Coordinates of C-alpha atoms in Angstrom, one line a residue:
X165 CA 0.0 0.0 0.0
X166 CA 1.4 3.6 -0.9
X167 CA 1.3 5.0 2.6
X168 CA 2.3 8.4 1.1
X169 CA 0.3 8.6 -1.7
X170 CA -3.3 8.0 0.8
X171 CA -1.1 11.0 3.0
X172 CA -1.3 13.7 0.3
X173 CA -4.5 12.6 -0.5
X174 CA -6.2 13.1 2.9
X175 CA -3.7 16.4 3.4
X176 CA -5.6 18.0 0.0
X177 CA -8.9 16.8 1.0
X178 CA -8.8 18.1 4.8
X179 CA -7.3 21.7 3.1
X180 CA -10.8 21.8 1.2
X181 CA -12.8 20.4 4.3
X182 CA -11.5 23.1 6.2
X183 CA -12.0 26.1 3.5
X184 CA -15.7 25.1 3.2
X185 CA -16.1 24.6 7.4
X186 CA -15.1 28.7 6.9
X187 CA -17.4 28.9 4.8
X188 CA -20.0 27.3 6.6
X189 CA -18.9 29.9 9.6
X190 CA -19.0 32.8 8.1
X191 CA -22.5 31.9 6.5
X192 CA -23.5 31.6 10.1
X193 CA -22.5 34.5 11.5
X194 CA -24.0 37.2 8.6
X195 CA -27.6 35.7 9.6
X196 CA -28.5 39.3 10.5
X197 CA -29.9 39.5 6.1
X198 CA -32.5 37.0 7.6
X199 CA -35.5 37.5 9.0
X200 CA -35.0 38.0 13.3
X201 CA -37.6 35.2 13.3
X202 CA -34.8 32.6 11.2
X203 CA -31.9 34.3 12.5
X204 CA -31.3 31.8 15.5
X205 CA -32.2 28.6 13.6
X206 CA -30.0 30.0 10.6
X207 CA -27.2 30.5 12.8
X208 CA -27.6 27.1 14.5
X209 CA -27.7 24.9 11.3
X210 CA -24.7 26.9 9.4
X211 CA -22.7 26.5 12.6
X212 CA -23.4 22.7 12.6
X213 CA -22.7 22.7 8.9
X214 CA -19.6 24.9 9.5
X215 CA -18.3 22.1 12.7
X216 CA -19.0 19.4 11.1
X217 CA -17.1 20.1 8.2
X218 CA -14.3 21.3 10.9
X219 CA -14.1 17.6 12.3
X220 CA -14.1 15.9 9.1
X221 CA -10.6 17.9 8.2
X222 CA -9.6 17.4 11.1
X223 CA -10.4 13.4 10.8
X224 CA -8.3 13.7 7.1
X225 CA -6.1 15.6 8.6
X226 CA -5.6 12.6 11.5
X227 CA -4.9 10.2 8.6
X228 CA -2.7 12.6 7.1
X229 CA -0.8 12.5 9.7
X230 CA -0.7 8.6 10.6
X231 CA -0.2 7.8 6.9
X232 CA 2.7 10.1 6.3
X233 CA 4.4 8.3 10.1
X234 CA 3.6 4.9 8.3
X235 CA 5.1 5.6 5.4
X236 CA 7.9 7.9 6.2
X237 CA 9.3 5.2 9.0
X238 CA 9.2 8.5 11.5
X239 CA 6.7 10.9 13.1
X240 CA 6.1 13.7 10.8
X241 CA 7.3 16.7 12.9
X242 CA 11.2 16.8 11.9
X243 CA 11.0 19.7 9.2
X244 CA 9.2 22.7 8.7
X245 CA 6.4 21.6 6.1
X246 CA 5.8 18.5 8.7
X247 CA 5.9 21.2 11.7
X248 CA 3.4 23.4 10.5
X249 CA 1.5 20.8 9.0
X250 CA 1.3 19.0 12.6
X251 CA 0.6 22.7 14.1
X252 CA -2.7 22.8 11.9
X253 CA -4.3 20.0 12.9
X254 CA -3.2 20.6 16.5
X255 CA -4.7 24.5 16.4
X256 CA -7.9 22.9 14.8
X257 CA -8.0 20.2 17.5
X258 CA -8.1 23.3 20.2
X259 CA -10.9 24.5 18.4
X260 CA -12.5 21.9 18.6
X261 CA -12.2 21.3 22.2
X262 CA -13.1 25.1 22.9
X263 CA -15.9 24.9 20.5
X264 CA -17.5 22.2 22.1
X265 CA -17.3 24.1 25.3
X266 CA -18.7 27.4 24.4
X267 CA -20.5 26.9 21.0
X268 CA -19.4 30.0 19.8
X269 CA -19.4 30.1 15.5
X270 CA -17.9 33.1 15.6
X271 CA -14.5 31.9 16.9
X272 CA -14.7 29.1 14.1
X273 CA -14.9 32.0 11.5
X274 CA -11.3 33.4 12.9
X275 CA -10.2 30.0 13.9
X276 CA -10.4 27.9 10.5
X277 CA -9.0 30.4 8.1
X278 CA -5.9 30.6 10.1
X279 CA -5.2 27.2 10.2
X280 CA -6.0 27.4 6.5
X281 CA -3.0 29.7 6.1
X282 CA -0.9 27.8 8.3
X283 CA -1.1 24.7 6.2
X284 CA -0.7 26.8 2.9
X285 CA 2.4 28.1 4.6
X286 CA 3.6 24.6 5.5
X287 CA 3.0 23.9 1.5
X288 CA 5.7 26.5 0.7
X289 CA 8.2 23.9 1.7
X290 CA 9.6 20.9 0.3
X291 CA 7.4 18.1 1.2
X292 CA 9.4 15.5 0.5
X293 CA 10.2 13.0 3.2
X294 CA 13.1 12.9 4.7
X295 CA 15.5 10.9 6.7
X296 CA 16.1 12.3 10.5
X297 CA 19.1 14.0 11.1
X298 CA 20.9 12.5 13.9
X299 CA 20.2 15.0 17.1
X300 CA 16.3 14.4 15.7
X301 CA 16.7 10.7 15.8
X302 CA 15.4 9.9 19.4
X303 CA 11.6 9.5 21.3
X304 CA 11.9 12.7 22.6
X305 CA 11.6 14.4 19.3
X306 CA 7.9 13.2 19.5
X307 CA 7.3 14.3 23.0
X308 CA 8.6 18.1 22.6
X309 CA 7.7 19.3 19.8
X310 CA 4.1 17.6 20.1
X311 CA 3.4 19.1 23.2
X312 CA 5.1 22.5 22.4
X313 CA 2.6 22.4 19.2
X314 CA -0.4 21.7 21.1
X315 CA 0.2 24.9 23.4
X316 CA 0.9 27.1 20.8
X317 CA -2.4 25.9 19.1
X318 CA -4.2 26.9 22.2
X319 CA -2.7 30.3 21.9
X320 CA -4.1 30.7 18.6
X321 CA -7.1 29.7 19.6
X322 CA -6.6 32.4 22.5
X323 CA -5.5 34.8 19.7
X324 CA -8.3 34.1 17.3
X325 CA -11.0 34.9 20.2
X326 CA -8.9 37.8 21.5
X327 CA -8.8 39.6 18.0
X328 CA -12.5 39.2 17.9
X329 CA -12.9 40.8 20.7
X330 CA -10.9 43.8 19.9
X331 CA -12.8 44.1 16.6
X332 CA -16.4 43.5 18.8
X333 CA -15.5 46.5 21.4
X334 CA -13.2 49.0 19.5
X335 CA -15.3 52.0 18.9
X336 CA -14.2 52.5 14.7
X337 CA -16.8 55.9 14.6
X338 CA -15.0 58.0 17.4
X339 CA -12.0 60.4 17.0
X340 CA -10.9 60.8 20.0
X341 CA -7.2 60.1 20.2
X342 CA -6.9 56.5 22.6
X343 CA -10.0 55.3 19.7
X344 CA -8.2 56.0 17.0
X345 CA -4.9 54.2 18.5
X346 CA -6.9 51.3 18.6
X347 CA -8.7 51.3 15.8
X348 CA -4.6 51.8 14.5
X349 CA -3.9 48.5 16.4
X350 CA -6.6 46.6 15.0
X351 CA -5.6 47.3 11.7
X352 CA -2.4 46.6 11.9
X353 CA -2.6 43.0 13.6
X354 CA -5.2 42.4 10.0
X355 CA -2.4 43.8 8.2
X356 CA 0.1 41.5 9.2
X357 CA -2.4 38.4 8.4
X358 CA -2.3 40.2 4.6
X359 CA 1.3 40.3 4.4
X360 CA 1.5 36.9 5.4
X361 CA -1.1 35.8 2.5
X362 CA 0.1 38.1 0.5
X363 CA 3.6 36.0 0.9
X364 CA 1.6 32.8 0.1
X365 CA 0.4 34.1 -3.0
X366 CA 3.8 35.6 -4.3
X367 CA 5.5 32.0 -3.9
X368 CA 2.5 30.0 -5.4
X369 CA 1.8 32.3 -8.1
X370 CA 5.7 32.1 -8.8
X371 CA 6.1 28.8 -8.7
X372 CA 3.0 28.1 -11.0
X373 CA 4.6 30.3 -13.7
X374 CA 7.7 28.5 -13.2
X375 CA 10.3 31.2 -12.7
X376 CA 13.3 30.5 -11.4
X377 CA 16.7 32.4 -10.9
X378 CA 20.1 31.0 -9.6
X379 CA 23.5 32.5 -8.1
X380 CA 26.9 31.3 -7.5
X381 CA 28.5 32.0 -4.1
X382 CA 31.8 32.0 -2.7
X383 CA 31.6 31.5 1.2
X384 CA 35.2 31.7 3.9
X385 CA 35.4 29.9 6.4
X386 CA 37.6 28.9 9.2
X387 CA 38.4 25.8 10.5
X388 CA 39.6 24.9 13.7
X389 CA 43.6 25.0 12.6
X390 CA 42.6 28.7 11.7
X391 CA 43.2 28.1 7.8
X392 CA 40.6 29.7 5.4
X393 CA 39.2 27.5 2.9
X394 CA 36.6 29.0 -0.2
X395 CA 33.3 27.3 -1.0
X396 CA 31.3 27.9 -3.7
X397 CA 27.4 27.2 -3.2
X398 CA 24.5 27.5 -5.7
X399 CA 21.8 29.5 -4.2
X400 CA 18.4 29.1 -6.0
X401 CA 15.5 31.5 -5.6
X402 CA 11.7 31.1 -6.2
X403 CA 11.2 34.9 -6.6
X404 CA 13.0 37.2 -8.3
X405 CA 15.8 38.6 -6.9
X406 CA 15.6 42.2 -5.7
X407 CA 18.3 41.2 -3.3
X408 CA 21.0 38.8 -4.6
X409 CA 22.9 36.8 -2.2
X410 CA 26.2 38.9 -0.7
X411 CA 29.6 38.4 -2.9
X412 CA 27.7 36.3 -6.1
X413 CA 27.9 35.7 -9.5
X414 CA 24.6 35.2 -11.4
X415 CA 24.0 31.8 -13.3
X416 CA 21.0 32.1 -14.4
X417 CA 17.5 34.5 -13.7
X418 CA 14.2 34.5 -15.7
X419 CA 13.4 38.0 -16.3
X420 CA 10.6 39.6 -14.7
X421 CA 8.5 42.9 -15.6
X422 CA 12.0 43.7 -17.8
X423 CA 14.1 43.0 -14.4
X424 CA 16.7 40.6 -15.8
X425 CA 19.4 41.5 -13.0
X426 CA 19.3 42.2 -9.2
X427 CA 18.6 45.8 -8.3
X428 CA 20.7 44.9 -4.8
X429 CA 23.5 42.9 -2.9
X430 CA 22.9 42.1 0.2
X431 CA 24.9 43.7 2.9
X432 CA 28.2 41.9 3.8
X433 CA 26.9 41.2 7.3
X434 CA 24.5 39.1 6.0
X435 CA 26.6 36.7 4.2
X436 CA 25.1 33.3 5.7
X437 CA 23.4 30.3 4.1
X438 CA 20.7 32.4 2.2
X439 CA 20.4 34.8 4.2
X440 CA 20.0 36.8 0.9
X441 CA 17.4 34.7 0.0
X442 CA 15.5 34.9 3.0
X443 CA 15.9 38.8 2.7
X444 CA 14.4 38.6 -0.9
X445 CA 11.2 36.6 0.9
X446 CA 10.9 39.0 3.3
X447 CA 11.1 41.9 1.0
X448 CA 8.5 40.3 -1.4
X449 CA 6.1 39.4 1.4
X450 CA 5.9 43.0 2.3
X451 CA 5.4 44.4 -1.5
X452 CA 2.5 41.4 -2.1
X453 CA 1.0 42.2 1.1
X454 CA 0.7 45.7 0.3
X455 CA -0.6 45.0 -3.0
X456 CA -3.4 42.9 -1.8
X457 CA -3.8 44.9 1.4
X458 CA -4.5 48.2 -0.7
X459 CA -7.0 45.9 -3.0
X460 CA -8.8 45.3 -0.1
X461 CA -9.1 48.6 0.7
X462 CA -10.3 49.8 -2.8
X463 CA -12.8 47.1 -2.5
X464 CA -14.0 47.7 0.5
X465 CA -13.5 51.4 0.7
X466 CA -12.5 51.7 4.1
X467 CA -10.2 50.0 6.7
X468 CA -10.9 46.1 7.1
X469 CA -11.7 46.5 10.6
X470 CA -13.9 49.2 10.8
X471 CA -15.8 46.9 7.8
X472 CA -15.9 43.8 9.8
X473 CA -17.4 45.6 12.7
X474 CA -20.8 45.9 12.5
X475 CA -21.1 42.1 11.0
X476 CA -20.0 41.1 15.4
X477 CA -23.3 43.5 17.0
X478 CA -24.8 41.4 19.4
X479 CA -21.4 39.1 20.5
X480 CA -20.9 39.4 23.9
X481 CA -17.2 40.4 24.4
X482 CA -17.2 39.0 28.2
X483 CA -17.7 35.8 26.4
X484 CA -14.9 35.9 23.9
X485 CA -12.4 37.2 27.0
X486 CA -13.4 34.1 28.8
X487 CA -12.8 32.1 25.6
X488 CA -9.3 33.7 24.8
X489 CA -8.3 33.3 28.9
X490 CA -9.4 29.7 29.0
X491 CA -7.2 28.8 25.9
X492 CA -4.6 30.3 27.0
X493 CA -4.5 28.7 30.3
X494 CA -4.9 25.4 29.1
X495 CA -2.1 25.7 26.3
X496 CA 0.6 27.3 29.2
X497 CA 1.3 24.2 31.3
X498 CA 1.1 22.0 28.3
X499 CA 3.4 24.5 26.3
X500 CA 6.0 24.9 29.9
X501 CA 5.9 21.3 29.5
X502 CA 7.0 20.5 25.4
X503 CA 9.1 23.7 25.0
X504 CA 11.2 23.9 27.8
X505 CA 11.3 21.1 30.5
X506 CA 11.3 18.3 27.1
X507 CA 13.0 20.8 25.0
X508 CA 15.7 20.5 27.7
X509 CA 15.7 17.3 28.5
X510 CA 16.4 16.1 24.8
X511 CA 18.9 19.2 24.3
X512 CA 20.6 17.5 27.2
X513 CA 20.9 13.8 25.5
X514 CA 21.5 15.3 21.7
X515 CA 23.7 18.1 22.5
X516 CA 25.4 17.2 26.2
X517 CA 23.7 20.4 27.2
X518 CA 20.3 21.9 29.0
X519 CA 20.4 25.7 27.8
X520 CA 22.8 26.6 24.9
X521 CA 21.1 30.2 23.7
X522 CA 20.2 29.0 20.3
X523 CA 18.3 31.6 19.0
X524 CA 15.1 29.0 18.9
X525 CA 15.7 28.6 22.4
X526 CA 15.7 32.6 23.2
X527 CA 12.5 32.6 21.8
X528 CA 10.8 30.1 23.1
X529 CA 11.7 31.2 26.6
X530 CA 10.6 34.7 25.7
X531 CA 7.3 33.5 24.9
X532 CA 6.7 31.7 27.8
X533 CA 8.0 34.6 30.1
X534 CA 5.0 36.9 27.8
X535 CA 2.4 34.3 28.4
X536 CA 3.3 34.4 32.2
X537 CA 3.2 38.0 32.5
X538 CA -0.1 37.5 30.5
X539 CA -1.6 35.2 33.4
X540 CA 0.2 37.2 36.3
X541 CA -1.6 40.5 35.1
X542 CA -5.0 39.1 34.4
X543 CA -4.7 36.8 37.7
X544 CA -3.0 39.3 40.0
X545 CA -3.3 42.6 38.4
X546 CA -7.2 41.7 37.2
X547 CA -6.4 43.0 33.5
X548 CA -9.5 41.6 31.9
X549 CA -11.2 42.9 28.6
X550 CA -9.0 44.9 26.2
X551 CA -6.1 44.9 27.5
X552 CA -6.3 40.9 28.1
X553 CA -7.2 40.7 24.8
X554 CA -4.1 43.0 23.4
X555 CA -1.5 40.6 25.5
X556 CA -2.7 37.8 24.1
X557 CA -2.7 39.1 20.2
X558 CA 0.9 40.7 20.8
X559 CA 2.0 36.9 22.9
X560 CA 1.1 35.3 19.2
X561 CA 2.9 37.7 17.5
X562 CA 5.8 36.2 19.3
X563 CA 4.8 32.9 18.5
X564 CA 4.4 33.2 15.0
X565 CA 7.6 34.9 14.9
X566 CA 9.4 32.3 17.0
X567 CA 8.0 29.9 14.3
X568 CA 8.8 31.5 11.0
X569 CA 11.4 34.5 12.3
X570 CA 13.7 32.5 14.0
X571 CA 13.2 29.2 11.8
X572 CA 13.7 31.5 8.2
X573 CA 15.4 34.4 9.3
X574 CA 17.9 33.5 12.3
X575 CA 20.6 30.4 11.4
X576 CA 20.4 28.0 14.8
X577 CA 20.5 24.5 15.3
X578 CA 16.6 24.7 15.1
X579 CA 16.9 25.8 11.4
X580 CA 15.9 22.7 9.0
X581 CA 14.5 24.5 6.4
X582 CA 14.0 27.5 4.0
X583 CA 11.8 29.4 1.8

């Protein structure tokens, strides 16, 4: 049996179950075009529709998952397009566990479209499977990084009901100056989600049109005797090059929009493995998301915030601050757990050390100090309402840029992959 083959299978078919479970969300939540007589039983039936599709991805996504382990020899968590892929179905599994707890559609509206673009993300990398390095080849890597996923899915639970809230209570009519620097906020968290589709659609719509471009570069380095020895690597990019990798020579380099040469080298300092590259991503992700982001807007014609708004009259934003604290509390312990006592206790038998500063390591720490200052100040300091909900939008900022910053951006010895 081709264990793999059933794998990518289930893994398209639970991407699809999931797009339509949005759909079956956000159906639910814009009953107010019914009459007030239908709106109830309208809402009720579109947010079984909406869950039910929700648990059959999830259920594809499960023998996505098991399939891939079968086949592959390993459990599928050892590389970034297995990571994320493992992250989805664990942020959908919260979701489901919160969902059945509060039965709110709403938070399945937010909820299913970011583990949508969290497995479209995961599809930017090679999929390929491959053999475990050798500091990956041991039980533990199951028990971290499964428990570290399932608290940060929590968190984006917490973050999905906490950006609701914001957009529920946010007065987008007033002037006065502390409304408008929310309103500000708001829009900038929504932002960020553009740029990060926007960066999806760059790579996919690049990659469909088949362009490629490709650079020779000479690397020095050192070795222990203190001799300098040259290497020349090929670099290949899946976007055109604004930024060409430091000290290279270009191979070869479709031309795009009559661009048939870099316009920059990147800066000497950043003369690592790809580091122009990952420059290049970064730079395209912020011109694609402010290309779509200023569609929107023309679309629209006004912020995205201020036209999501009115659609949440009538949610109860107590409710979704009691959502968003609950999934928060449950992820901590569990992420405390997989992301630094397991995390140590495996850096301790692969690396003959407990704490080593890898910049993975930084970050992980510095998002479990935020989430404990979160808890601390709602707990202790009784910061409830908006400014709960801002903590808990900023902690997963941090953990989406623990996740893809420090994975894509910063060399360590977490970095497997590239984009």
């Amino acid at each position: 049996m081709n264990w793999l083959s059933i794998s990518s299978n289930a893994f398209i078919a639970a991407f699809f179950l999931y797009c339509f479970a949005f759909i079956g969300f956000a159906i639910a939540i814009g009953g107010s075009r019914w009459s007030n007589r239908d709106v109830e039983a309208h809402k009720k039936r579109w947010s079984r529709i909406g869950f039910s599709l929700a648990v059959l991805g999830w259920a594809s996504h499960l023998v996505f998952f098991f399939t891939r382990w079968k086949g592959g020899g390993h459990i599928p968590t050892s590389n970034m397009y297995e990571f994320m892929t493992f992250l989805g179905m664990a942020i959908m599994f919260a979701f489901i566990v919160v969902y059945l707890i509060y039965r709110t559609a709403l938070l399945g509206a937010f909820a299913t479209p970011l583990v949508v673009i969290i497995i479209a993300y995961a599809s930017v990398f090679p999929s390929e499977v491959q053999p475990l390095i050798p500091a990956l080849n041991s039980y533990w890597l199951k028990i971290h990084v499964t428990t570290a996923a399932t608290g940060e899915a929590f968190f984006a639970v917490g973050f999905a009901a906490a950006l609701v809230q914001l957009l529920r209570v946010v007065d987008f009519s007033s002037k006065e100056k502390s409304a408008v620097k929310q309103q500000r906020g708001v829009e900038w968290v929504l932002f960020f989600i553009v740029v990060i589709v926007g960066f999806l659609v760059s790579v996919f719509g690049f990659r469909a049109g088949g362009y490629s471009a490709e650079f020779k570069q000479e690397k020095f380095t050192i070795d222990q005797k203190g001799t300098e020895h040259s290497v020349v690597q090929t670099v290949k990019y899946d976007l055109p090059p604004i930024v060409s990798p430091y000290n290279s020579e270009k191979q070869h380099m479709t031309s795009f929009l009559g661009m048939d040469k870099p316009l920059f080298e990147a800066p000497s300092w950043m003369n690592g493995v790809n580091a122009g590259r990952k420059l290049n991503t970064v730079i395209w992700s912020v011109i694609s998301g402010l290309v779509l982001y200023g569609i929107i807007r023309l679309i629209l014609r006004k912020p995205m915030a201020a036209f999501i708004h009115p659609y949440l009259d009538g949610i109860d934003p107590e409710d979704l601050d009691e959502i968003s604290y609950r999934a928060i509390a449950i992820g901590f312990p569990v992420f405390t757990l997989g992301a630094l006592i397991f995390a140590m206790i495996w850096a301790q038998i692969a690396w003959s050390r407990f704490w080593g500063w890898d910049p993975k390591e930084v970050w992980a720490l510095i998002t479990w100090l935020f989430y404990s200052a979160y808890l601390h100040l709602r707990l202790s300091r009784g910061w409830q309402g908006t400014k709960s909900a801002w903590l808990a939008v900023i902690g997963f900022i941090v953990v989406l840029f623990t996740l893809i910053g420090v994975n894509l951006v910063i060399a360590g010895l977490h970095s497997y992959a590239g984009v």
